Backbone atoms as SQL, in Angstrom:
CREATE TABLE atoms (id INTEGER PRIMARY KEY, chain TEXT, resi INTEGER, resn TEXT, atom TEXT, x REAL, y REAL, z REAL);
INSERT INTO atoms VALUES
  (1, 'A', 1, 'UNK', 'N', 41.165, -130.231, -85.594),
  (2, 'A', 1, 'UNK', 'CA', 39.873, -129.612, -85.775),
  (3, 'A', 1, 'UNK', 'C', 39.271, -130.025, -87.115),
  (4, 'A', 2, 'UNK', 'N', 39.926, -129.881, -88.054),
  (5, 'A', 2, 'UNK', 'CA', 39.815, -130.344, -89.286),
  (6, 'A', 2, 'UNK', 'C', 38.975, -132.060, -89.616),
  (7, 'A', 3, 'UNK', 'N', 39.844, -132.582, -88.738),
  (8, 'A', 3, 'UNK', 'CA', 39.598, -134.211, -88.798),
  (9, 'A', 3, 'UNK', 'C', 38.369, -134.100, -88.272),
  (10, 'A', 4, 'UNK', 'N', 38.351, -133.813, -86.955),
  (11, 'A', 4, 'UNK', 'CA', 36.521, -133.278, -86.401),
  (12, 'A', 4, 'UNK', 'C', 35.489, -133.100, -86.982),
  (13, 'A', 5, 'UNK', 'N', 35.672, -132.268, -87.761),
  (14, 'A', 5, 'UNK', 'CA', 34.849, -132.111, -88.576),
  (15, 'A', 5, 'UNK', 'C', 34.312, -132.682, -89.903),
  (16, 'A', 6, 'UNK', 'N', 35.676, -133.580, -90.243),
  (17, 'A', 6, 'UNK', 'CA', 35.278, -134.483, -91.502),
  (18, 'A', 6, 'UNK', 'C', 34.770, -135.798, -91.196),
  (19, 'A', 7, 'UNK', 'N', 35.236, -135.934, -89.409),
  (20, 'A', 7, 'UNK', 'CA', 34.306, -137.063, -88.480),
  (21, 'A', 7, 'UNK', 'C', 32.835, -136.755, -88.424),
  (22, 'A', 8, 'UNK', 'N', 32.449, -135.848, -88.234),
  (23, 'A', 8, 'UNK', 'CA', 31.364, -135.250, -87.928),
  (24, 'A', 8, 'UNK', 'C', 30.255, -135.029, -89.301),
  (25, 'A', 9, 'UNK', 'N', 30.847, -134.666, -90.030),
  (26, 'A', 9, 'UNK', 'CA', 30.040, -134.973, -91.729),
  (27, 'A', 9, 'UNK', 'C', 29.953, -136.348, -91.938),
  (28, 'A', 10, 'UNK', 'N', 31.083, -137.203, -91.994),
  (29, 'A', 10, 'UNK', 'CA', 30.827, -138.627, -92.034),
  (30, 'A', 10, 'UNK', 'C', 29.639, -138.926, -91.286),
  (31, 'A', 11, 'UNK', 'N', 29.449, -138.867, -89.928),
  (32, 'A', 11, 'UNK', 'CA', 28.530, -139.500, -89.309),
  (33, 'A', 11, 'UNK', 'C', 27.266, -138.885, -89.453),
  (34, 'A', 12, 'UNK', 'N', 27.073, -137.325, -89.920),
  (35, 'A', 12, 'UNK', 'CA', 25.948, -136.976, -90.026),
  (36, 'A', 12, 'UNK', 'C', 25.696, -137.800, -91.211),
  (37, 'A', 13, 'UNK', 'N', 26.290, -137.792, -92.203),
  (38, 'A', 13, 'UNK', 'CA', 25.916, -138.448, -93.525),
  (39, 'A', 13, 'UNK', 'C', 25.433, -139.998, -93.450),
  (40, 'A', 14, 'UNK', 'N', 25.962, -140.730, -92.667),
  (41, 'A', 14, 'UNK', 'CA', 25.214, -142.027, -92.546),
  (42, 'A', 14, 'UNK', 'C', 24.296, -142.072, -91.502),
  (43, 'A', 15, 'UNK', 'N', 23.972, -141.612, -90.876),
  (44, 'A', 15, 'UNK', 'CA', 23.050, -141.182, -89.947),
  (45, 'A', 15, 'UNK', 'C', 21.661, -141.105, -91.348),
  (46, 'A', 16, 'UNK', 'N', 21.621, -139.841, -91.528),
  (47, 'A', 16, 'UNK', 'CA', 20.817, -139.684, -92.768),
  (48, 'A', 16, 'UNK', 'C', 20.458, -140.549, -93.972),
  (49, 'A', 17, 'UNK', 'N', 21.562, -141.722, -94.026),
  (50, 'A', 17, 'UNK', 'CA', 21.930, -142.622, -95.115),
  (51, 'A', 17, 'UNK', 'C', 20.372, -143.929, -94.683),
  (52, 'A', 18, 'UNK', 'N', 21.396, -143.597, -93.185),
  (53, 'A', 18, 'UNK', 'CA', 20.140, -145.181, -92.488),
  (54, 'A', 18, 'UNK', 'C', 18.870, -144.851, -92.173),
  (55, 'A', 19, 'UNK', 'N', 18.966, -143.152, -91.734),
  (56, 'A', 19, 'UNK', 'CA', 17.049, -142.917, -91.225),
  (57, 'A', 19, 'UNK', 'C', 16.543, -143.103, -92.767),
  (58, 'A', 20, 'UNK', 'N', 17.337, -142.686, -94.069),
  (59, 'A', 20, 'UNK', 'CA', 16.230, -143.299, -95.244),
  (60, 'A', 20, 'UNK', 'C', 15.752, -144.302, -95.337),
  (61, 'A', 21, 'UNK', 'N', 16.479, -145.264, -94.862),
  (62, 'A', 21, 'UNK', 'CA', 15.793, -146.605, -95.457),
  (63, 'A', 21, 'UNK', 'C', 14.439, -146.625, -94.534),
  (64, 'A', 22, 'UNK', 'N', 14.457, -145.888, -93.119),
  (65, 'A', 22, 'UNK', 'CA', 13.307, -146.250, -92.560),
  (66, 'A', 22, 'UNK', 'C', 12.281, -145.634, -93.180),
  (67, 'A', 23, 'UNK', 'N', 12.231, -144.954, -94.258),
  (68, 'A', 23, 'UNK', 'CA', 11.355, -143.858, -94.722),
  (69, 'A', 23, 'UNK', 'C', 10.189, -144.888, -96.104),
  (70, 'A', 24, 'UNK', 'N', 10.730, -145.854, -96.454),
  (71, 'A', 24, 'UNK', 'CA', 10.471, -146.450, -97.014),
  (72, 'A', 24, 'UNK', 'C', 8.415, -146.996, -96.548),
  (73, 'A', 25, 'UNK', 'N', 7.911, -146.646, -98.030),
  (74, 'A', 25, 'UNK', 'CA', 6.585, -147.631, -97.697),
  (75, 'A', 25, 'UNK', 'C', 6.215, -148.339, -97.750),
  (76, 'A', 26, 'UNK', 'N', 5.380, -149.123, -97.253),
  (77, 'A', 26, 'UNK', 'CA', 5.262, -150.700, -97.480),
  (78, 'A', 26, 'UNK', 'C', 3.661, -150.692, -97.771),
  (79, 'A', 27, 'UNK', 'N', 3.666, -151.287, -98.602),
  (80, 'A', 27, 'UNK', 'CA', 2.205, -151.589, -99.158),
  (81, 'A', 27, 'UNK', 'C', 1.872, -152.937, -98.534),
  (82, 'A', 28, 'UNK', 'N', 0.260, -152.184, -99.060),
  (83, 'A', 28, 'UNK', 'CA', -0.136, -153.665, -98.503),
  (84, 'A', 28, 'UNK', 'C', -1.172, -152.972, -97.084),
  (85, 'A', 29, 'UNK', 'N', -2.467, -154.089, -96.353),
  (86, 'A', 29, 'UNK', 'CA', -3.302, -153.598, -95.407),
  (87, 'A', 29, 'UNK', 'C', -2.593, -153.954, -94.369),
  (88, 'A', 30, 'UNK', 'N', -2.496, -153.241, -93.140),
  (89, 'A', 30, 'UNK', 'CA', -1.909, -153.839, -91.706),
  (90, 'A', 30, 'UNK', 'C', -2.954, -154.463, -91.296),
  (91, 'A', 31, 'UNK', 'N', -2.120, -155.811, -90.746),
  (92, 'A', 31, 'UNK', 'CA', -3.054, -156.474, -89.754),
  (93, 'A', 31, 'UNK', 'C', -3.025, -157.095, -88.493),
  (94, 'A', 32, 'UNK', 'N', -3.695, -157.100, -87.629),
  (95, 'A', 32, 'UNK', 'CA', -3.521, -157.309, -86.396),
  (96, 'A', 32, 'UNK', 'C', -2.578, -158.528, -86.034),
  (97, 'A', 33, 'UNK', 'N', -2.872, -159.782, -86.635),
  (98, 'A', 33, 'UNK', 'CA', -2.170, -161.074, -86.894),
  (99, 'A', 33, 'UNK', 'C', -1.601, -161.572, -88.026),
  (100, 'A', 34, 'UNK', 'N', -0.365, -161.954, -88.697),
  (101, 'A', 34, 'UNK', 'CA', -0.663, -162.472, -90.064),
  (102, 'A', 34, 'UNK', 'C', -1.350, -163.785, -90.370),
  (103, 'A', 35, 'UNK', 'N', -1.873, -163.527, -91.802),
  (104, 'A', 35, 'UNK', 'CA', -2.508, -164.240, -92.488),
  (105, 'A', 35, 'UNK', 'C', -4.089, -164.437, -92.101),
  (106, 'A', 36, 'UNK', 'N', -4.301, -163.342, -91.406),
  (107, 'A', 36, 'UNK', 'CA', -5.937, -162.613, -91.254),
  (108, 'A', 36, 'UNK', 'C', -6.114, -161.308, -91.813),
  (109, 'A', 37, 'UNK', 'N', -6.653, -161.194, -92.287),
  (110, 'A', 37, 'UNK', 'CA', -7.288, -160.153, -93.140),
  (111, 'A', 37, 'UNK', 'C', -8.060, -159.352, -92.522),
  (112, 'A', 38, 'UNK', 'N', -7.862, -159.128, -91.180),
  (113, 'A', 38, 'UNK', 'CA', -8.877, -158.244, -90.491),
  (114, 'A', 38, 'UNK', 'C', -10.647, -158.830, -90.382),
  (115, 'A', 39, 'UNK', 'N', -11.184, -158.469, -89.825),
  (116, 'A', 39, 'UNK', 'CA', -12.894, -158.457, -89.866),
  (117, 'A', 39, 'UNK', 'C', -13.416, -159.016, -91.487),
  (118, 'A', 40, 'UNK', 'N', -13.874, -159.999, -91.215),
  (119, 'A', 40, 'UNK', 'CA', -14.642, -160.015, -92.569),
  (120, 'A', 40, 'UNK', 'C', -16.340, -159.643, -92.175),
  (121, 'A', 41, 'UNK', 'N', -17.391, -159.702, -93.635),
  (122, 'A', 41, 'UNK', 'CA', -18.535, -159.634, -93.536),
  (123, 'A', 41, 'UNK', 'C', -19.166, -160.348, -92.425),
  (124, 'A', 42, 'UNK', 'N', -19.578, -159.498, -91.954),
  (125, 'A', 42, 'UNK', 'CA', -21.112, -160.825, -90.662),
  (126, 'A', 42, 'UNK', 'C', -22.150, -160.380, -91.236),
  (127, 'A', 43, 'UNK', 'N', -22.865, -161.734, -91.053),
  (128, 'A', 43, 'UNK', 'CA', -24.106, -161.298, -91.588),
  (129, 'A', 43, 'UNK', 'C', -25.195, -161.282, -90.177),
  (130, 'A', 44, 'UNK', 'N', -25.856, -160.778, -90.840),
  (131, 'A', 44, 'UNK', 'CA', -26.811, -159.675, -89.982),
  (132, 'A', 44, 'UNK', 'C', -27.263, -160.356, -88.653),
  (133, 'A', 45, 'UNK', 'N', -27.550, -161.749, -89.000),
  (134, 'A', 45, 'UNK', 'CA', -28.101, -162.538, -87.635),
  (135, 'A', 45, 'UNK', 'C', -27.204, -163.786, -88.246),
  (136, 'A', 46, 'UNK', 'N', -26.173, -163.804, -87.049),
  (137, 'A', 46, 'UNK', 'CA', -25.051, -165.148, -87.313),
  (138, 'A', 46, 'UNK', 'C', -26.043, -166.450, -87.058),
  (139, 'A', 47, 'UNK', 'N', -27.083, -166.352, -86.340),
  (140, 'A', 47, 'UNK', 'CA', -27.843, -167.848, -86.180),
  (141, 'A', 47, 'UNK', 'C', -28.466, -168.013, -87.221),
  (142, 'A', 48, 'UNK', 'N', -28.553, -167.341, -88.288),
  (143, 'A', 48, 'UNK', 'CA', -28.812, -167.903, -89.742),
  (144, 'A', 48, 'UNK', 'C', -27.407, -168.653, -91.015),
  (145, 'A', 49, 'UNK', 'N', -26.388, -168.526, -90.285),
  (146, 'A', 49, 'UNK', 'CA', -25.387, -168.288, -91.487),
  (147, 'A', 49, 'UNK', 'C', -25.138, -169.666, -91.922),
  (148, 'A', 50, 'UNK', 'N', -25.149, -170.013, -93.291),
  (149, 'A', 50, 'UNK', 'CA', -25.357, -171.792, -93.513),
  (150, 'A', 50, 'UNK', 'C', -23.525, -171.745, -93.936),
  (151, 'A', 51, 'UNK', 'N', -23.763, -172.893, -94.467),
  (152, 'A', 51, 'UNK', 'CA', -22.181, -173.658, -94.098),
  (153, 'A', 51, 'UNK', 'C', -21.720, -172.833, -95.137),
  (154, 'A', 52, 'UNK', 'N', -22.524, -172.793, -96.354),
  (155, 'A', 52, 'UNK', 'CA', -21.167, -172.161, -97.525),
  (156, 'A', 52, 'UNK', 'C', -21.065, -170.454, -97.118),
  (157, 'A', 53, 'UNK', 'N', -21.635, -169.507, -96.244),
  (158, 'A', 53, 'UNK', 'CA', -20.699, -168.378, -96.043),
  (159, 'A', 53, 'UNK', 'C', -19.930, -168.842, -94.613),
  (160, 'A', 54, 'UNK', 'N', -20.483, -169.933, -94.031),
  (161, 'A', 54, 'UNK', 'CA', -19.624, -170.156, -92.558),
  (162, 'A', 54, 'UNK', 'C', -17.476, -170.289, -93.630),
  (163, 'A', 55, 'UNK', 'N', -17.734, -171.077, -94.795),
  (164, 'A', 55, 'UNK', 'CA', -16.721, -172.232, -94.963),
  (165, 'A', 55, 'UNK', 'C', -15.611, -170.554, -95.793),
  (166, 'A', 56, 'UNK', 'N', -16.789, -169.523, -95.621),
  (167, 'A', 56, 'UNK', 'CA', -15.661, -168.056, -96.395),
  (168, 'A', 56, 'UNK', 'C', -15.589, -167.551, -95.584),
  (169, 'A', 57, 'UNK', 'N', -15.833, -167.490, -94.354),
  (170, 'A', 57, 'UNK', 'CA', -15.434, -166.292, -93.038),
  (171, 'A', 57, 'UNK', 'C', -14.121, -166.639, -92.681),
  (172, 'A', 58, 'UNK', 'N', -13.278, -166.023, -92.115),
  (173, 'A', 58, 'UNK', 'CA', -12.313, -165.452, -91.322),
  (174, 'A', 58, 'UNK', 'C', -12.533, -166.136, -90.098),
  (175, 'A', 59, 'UNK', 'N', -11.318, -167.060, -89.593),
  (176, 'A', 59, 'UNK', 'CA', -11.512, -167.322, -88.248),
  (177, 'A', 59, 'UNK', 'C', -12.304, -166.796, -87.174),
  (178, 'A', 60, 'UNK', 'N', -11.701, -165.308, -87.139),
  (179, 'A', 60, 'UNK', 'CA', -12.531, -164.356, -85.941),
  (180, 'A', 60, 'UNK', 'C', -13.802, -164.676, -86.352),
  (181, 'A', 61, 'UNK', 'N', -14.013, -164.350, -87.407),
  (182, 'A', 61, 'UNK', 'CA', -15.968, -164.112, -87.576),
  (183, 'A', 61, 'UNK', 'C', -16.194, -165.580, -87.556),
  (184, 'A', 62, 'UNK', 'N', -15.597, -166.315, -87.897),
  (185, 'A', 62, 'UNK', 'CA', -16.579, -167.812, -87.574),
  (186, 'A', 62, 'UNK', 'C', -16.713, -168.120, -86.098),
  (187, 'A', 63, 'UNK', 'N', -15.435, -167.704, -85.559),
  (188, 'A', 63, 'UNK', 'CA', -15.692, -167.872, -83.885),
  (189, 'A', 63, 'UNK', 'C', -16.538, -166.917, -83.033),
  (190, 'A', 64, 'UNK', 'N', -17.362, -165.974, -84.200),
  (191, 'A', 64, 'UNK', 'CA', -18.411, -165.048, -83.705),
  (192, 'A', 64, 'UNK', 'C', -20.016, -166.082, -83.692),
  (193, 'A', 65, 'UNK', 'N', -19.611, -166.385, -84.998),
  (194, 'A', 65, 'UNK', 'CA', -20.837, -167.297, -85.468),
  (195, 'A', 65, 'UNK', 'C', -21.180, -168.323, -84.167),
  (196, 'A', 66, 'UNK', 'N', -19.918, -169.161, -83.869),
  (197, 'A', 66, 'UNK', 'CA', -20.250, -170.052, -83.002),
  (198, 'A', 66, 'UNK', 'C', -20.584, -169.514, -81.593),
  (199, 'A', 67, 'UNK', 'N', -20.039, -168.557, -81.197),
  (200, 'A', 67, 'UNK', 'CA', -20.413, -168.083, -79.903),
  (201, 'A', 67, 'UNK', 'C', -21.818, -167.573, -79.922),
  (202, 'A', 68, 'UNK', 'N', -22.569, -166.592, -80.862),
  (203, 'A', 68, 'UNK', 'CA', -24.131, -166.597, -81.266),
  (204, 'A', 68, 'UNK', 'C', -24.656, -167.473, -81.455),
  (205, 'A', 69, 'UNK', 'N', -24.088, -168.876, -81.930),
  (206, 'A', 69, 'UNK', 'CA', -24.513, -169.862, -81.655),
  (207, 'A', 69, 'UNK', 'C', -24.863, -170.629, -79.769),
  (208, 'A', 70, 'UNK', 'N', -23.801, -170.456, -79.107),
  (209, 'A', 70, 'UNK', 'CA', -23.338, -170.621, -77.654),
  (210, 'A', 70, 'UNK', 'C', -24.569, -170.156, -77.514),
  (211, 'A', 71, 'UNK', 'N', -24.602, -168.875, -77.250),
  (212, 'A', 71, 'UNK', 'CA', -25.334, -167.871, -76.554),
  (213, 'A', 71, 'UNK', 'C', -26.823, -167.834, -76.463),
  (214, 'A', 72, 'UNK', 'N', -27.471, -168.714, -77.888),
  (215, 'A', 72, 'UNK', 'CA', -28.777, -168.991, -78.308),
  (216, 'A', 72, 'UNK', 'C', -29.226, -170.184, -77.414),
  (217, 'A', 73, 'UNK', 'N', -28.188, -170.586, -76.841),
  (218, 'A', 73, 'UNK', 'CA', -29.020, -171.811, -75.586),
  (219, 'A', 73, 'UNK', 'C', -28.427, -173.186, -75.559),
  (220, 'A', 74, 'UNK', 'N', -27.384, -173.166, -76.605),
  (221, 'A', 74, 'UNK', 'CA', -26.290, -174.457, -76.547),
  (222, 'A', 74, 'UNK', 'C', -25.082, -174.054, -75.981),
  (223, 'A', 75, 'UNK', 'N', -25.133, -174.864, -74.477),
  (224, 'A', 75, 'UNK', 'CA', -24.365, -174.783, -73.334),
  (225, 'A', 75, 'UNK', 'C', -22.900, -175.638, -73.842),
  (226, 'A', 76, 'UNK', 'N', -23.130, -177.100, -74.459),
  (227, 'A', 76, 'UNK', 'CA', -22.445, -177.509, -74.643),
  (228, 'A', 76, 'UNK', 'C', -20.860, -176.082, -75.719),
  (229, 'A', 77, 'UNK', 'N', -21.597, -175.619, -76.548),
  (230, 'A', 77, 'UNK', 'CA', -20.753, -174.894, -77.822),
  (231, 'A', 77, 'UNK', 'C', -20.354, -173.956, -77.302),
  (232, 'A', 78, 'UNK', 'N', -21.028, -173.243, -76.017),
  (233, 'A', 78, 'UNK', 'CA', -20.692, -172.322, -75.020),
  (234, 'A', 78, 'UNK', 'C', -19.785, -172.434, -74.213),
  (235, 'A', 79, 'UNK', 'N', -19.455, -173.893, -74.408),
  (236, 'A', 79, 'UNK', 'CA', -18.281, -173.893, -73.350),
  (237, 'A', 79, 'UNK', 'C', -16.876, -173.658, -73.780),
  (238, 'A', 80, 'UNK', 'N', -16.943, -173.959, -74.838),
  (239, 'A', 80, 'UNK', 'CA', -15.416, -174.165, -75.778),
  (240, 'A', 80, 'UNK', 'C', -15.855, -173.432, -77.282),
  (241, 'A', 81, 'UNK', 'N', -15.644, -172.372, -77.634),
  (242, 'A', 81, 'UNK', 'CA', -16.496, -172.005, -79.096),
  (243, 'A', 81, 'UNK', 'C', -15.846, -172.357, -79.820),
  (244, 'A', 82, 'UNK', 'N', -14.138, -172.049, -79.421),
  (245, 'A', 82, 'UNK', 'CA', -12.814, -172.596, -80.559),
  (246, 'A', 82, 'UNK', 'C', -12.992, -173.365, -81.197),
  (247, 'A', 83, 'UNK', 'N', -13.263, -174.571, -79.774),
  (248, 'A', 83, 'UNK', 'CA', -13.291, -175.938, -80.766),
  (249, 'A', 83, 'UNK', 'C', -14.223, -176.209, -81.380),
  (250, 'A', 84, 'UNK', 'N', -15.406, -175.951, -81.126),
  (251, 'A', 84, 'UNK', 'CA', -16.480, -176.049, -81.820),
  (252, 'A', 84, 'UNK', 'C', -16.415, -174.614, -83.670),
  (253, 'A', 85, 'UNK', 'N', -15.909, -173.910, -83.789),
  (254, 'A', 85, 'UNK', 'CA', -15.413, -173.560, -84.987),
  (255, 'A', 85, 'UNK', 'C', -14.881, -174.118, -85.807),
  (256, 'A', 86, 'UNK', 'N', -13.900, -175.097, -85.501),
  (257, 'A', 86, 'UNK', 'CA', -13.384, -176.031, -85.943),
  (258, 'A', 86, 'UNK', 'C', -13.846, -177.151, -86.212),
  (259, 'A', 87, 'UNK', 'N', -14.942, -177.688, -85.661),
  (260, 'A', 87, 'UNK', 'CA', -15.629, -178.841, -85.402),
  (261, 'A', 87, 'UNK', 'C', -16.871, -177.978, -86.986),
  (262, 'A', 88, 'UNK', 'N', -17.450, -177.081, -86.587),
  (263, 'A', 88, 'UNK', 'CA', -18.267, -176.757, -87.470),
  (264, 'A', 88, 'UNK', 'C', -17.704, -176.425, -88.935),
  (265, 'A', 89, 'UNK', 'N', -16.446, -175.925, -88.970),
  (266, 'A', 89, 'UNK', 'CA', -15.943, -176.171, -89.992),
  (267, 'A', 89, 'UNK', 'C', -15.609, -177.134, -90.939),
  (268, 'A', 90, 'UNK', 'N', -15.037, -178.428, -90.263),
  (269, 'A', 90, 'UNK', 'CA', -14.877, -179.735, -90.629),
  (270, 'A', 90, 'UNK', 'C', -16.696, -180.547, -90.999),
  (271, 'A', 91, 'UNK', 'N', -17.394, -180.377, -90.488),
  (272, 'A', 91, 'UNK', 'CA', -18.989, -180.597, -90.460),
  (273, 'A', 91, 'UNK', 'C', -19.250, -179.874, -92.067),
  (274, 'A', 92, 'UNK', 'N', -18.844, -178.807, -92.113),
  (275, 'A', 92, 'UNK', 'CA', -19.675, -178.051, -93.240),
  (276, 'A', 92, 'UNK', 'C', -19.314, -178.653, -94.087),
  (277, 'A', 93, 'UNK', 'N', -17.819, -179.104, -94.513),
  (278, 'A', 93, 'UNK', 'CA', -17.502, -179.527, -95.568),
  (279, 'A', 93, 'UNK', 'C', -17.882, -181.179, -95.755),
  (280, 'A', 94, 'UNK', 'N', -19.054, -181.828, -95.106),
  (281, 'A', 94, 'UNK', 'CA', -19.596, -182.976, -95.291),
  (282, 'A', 94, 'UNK', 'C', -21.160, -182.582, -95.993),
  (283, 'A', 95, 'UNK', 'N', -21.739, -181.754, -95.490),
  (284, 'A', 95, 'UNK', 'CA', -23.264, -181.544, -95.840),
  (285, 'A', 95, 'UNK', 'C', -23.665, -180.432, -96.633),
  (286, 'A', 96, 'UNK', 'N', -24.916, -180.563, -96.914),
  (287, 'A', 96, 'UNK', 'CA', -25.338, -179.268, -97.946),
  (288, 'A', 96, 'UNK', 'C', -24.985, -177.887, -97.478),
  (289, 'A', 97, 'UNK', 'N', -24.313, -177.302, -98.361),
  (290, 'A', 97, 'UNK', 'CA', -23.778, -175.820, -97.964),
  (291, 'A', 97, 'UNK', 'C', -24.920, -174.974, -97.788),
  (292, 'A', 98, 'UNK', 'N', -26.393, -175.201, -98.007),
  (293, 'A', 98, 'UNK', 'CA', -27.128, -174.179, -97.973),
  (294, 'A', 98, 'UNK', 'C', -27.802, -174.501, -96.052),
  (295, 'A', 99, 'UNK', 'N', -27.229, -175.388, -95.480),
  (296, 'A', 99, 'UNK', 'CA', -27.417, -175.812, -94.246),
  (297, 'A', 99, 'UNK', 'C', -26.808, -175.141, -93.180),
  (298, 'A', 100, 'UNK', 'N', -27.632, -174.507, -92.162),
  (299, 'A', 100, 'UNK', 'CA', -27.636, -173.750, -91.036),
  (300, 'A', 100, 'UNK', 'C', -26.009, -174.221, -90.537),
  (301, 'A', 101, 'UNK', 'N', -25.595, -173.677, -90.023),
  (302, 'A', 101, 'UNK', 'CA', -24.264, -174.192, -89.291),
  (303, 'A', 101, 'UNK', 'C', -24.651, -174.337, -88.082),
  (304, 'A', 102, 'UNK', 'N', -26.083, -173.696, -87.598),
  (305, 'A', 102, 'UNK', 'CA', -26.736, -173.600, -85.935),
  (306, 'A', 102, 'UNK', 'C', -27.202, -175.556, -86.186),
  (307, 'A', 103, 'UNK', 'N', -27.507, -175.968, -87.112),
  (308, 'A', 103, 'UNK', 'CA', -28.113, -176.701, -87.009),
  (309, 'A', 103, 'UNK', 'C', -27.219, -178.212, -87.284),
  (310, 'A', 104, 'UNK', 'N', -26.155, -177.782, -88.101),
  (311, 'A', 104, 'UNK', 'CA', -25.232, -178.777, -88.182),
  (312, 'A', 104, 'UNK', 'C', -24.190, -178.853, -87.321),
  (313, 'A', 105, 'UNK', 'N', -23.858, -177.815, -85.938),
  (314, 'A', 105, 'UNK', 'CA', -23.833, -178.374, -84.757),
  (315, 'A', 105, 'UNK', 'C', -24.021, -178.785, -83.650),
  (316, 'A', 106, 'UNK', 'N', -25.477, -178.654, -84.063),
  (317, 'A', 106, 'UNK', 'CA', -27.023, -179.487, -83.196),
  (318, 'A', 106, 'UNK', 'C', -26.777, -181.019, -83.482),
  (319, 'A', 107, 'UNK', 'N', -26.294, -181.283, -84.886),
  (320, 'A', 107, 'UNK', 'CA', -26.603, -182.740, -85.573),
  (321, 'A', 107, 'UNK', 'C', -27.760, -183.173, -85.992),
  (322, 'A', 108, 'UNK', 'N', -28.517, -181.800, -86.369),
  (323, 'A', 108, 'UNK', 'CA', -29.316, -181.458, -87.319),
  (324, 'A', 108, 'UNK', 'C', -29.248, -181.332, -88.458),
  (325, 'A', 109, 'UNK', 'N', -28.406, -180.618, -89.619),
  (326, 'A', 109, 'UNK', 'CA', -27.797, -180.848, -90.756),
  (327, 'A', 109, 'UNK', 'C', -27.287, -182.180, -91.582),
  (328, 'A', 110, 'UNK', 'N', -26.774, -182.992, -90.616),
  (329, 'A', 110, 'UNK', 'CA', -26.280, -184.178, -91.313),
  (330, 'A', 110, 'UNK', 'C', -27.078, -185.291, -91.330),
  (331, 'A', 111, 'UNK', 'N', -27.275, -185.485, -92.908),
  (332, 'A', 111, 'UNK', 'CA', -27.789, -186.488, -93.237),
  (333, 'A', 111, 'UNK', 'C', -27.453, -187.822, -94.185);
């Protein structure tokens, strides 16, 4: 009975030992994916946004940009927005940053 019971403290005691460590906090923002930062800024009408806030957005929000882009009547960017995020990304970093990103994947921007 004795032993029982000094079994039984043992295991309550590490029991208690290990739920601490789960108690532990972790700093820091949660995020849906790593190495996204959640939602960044959109600006108000994405068919304005020129290359230098396109080249600071957040994946998600640039692949917002391009789909408001899609959606404004370019079928082609509508079909694939991904790639075209990517495509507009690589674009921005050739031409003037104060240049539409609607327009530099028209092939309007580059000059």
């Amino acid at each position: 009975m004795r032993m029982r019971r000094l079994g039984l403290t043992v295991l309550a005691a590490v029991v208690v030992m290990a739920g601490g460590g789960c108690a532990k906090a972790i700093t820091g923002t949660p995020v849906a994916t790593p190495g996204e930062a959640g939602k960044g800024m959109v600006p108000a009408d994405l068919l304005t946004t020129t290359c230098r806030e396109y080249l600071t957005m957040d994946v998600v929000t640039r692949r917002e940009v391009i789909k408001a882009i899609g959606k404004s009547g370019n079928q082609l960017v509508a079909m694939n927005p991904e790639l075209w995020a990517g495509v507009a990304g690589a674009l921005c970093g050739f031409v003037d940053p104060s240049a539409p990103v609607k327009d530099v994947v028209m092939g309007q921007g580059i000059r």
